Amino acid sequence: MAKERFTVLIVEDQPMNREILRNIVETEYDVLEAENGRDALALLARRKNVSAILLDIVMPVMDGYTFLKKLAESPFSSLPVIVITGDKDEATEQKALDYGAWDFVSKPYQPNILLLRLKNVIVRSQYYLISEMQYAYEHDTLTGLCNRARFFADTRKLLDSHPGIRFALMRMDIDQFHIFNSYWGEEEGNRLLRYMADELRRFAGTQEFCTYGRINADTFCLCIPYDADVIERYAEATRRGLADYNRNYLIEPSFGVYIITHPEIKIEAMFECAMLAAKECKGSFITHLRYYQPEMNEKVLREQHIVNEMQHALDAEEFVVYLQPKYNLRSETPYGAEALIRWKHPERGLVSPGEFIPVFERNGFIGKVDYYMWEKVCALLRRWIDQGVEPAPVSVNMSRVNLYNPNLIAMLTELVHRYGIPPRLLNLELTESAYMENPSVMEKAILGLQKAGFIILMDDFGSGYSSLNTLKNIPVDVLKIDMKFLSGEAAAAGRNECILASVIRMAGWLEIPVIMEGVETQNQVEFLKSIGCGYVQGYYFAKPMPVADYEALVRGVQQIPAQSLSDNHRAMTETIWSASPQINLLFNSIRQPAGIYEFDNGGFHTLRVNASFNSFFGYGESISSDLESAGSRLSTQSLQTVLAAFRKTAETRESSRCDYVQLRPDGSKISLRLDLQYWGANEKAKILFALFTDLQQPVGR
Ligand code: C2E
Ligand code: CA
Ligand code: CA
């Protein structure tokens, strides 16, 4: 193969000189010519293959100095330039060097010397280029840290040259970095990455044996001798540093550590292990640091198995419906059921959904599996109707993935239509976390489904972040309360019972039926009855069972829905939640702060307050914006006074009045008069109307 020839550009205005130079240079190189600096620059921009320049200084249009200056600012700044000078012209040489010239040749030209000098600068510049490319190839331009390839190579060397030391590979990234990026902008994202790189560099500076680098995006990696204390302290310091870095946004890192027990395996594999460990911290508010355990690998393998087998399992109908009855708590008889999936695996037996549903949710297969379950349930309902029974509703689970499917409503409608069953029999369970993830998408989907006739159950209510307050904004038909409220630690149990009672009371007033999940004991049953819970589901009454068992269980049983509200209660509800807009208007047009309270022996709870209550007390719209939550806002004496007034009206049904002092959020004190009126009662509590008068202000106008 012919040796590649480099190209030399001669910049010289005198044709005669150009001719001489060309004759010499041509013996070894390809030659290009330009008459002045400006033409040379234009030519460089066109021809990208020039390797060196021979430059005259005195030229018209653009002289050699100007050319050197412009060249230094151009993309070709690394091109070597040899300046042509007169004999012993030191002033020119000095100035040219100052402008970035590499070397000189003086007239008269000696061909050998000229060619040697050219060769030298070209070789040198090629080395320079290669090392620059190498650097760019091995380093990350944003942070200046080693990149993945270089980090892996350096770490390999580090391990090989210190066989006596046990090292650990530590991987770090930011949870949801892409969200930070889109929220604060890419520039802020880059600033954060540079901050992290600087911190990493600083820490590495304190270590005797250490490699570190940026693997990609927000992933950094570090290899140091294994010392659990050092690792923990570094992770904690980083976490704290990031928390301080942006006080308006919680930046949370995850650390995964692989202790290098087998230094001979590939660094890439070690990195994978650290990554598996880091994954375990994601979404956890407590753990930021995890060590790799061999089980993590097994988990990945298991997942892979599931993925390999899932389509076949679906085709072979290995997924089957189990039914867990729901019970009307008052009558303790079954009313409807929840369909729960089971995988009848030919080798592994009955596999529970906890093992495969999360995998399907990650890879999207859940869409198909859910639809399969819905169809099986529709077929069941059809069969029951054909057998002449009037079935109670069966609920199916709906993964959040489905809610992003624009055809969801059409698909479900087509399904119930095809099986000829009323949509109200197929209830849909949607987990609360899906709702919190994207309330507006959920609300739209829920409203659409309800319009199509389906009944929506909010599953796992209370497991996430929604407060009692969101209850009144959520357009669901039934609440399923998460079983964790029944299974709390002894210390939390009292608190949980309290929350549970409030939720059930609130839901009662909103006329939303409640199903309590995970009921396992007689005690729980008694407690739930005492707080007016409508339905329960749990091992105490029945475990999930094959369809045939369920059919046997409900055969001959009259399935009665829970009558959650007494008539009295219902009437009261209608008054208070004002099915009639007039009452609503009236309530809100009362100029003084007013509220409607539920009172039992334990105390009072706000059901509703009017607009001036909110503007007067300034507690916003919160349902707990009342006296009772204001333990700190009422002195013990005032609280006793208020309670006595409540008790009196509740017991005698007569109006009562008391004066007391209340603290406002801003710390100021106000003297208030409380007027109470008896409004009615339900099974558990009395309903009282309260009017507040500011004793410092003249009343009325
Ligand atoms: P989930 O919807 O909250 O279902 C209730 C889970 O609690 C079921 O577990 C049920 O067997 C269990 N359970 C019922 N009563 C008790 C009790 O008294 N004590 C205890 N400790 N547990 C009780 P399972 O069947 O293993 O299902 C687990 C989860 O898998 C379900 O939680 C649901 O989120 C999901 N899942 C099940 N089937 C499907 C399905 O067809 N599609 C989708 N997307 N998810 C499903
Ligand atoms: Ca469920
Ligand atoms: Ca649940």
PDB file of N, CA and C and ligand atoms in Angstrom, residues 338-340 395-398 429-430 459-460 480 517 537, ligand 2:
ATOM      1  N   GLU A 338     -62.959 -10.331  44.934  1.00  0.00           N
ATOM      2  CA  GLU A 338     -61.886  -9.738  44.144  1.00  0.00           C
ATOM      3  C   GLU A 338     -61.198 -10.865  43.390  1.00  0.00           C
ATOM      4  N   ALA A 339     -60.940 -10.624  42.095  1.00  0.00           N
ATOM      5  CA  ALA A 339     -60.219 -11.614  41.298  1.00  0.00           C
ATOM      6  C   ALA A 339     -58.723 -11.381  41.466  1.00  0.00           C
ATOM      7  N   LEU A 340     -58.009 -12.427  41.867  1.00  0.00           N
ATOM      8  CA  LEU A 340     -56.559 -12.319  42.054  1.00  0.00           C
ATOM      9  C   LEU A 340     -55.885 -13.364  41.173  1.00  0.00           C
ATOM     10  N   SER A 395     -64.489  -7.649  41.479  1.00  0.00           N
ATOM     11  CA  SER A 395     -63.536  -6.609  41.093  1.00  0.00           C
ATOM     12  C   SER A 395     -62.286  -7.228  40.509  1.00  0.00           C
ATOM     13  N   VAL A 396     -61.693  -6.499  39.568  1.00  0.00           N
ATOM     14  CA  VAL A 396     -60.420  -6.919  38.976  1.00  0.00           C
ATOM     15  C   VAL A 396     -59.396  -5.828  39.266  1.00  0.00           C
ATOM     16  N   ASN A 397     -58.137  -6.220  39.255  1.00  0.00           N
ATOM     17  CA  ASN A 397     -57.081  -5.246  39.482  1.00  0.00           C
ATOM     18  C   ASN A 397     -56.659  -4.637  38.167  1.00  0.00           C
ATOM     19  N   MET A 398     -56.344  -3.371  38.233  1.00  0.00           N
ATOM     20  CA  MET A 398     -55.945  -2.677  37.028  1.00  0.00           C
ATOM     21  C   MET A 398     -54.617  -1.996  37.304  1.00  0.00           C
ATOM     22  N   GLU A 429     -60.279  -2.128  40.347  1.00  0.00           N
ATOM     23  CA  GLU A 429     -59.451  -1.696  41.473  1.00  0.00           C
ATOM     24  C   GLU A 429     -58.205  -1.004  40.970  1.00  0.00           C
ATOM     25  N   LEU A 430     -58.042   0.232  41.435  1.00  0.00           N
ATOM     26  CA  LEU A 430     -56.920   1.052  40.998  1.00  0.00           C
ATOM     27  C   LEU A 430     -56.114   1.424  42.221  1.00  0.00           C
ATOM     28  N   ASP A 459     -57.726   1.179  45.526  1.00  0.00           N
ATOM     29  CA  ASP A 459     -57.052   0.097  46.239  1.00  0.00           C
ATOM     30  C   ASP A 459     -55.930   0.661  47.114  1.00  0.00           C
ATOM     31  N   ASP A 460     -55.592  -0.049  48.153  1.00  0.00           N
ATOM     32  CA  ASP A 460     -54.436   0.291  49.002  1.00  0.00           C
ATOM     33  C   ASP A 460     -54.511   1.710  49.546  1.00  0.00           C
ATOM     34  N   LYS A 480     -60.809   1.056  49.271  1.00  0.00           N
ATOM     35  CA  LYS A 480     -60.272  -0.146  49.915  1.00  0.00           C
ATOM     36  C   LYS A 480     -59.097   0.297  50.752  1.00  0.00           C
ATOM     37  N   GLU A 517     -59.150  -4.180  54.014  1.00  0.00           N
ATOM     38  CA  GLU A 517     -58.389  -5.340  53.546  1.00  0.00           C
ATOM     39  C   GLU A 517     -57.629  -6.004  54.691  1.00  0.00           C
ATOM     40  N   GLN A 537     -62.405  -7.752  53.867  1.00  0.00           N
ATOM     41  CA  GLN A 537     -61.859  -8.803  53.030  1.00  0.00           C
ATOM     42  C   GLN A 537     -60.634  -9.292  53.785  1.00  0.00           C
TER      43      GLN A 537
HETATM   44 CA    CA B   2     -56.662  -5.249  44.751  1.00  0.00          CA
END
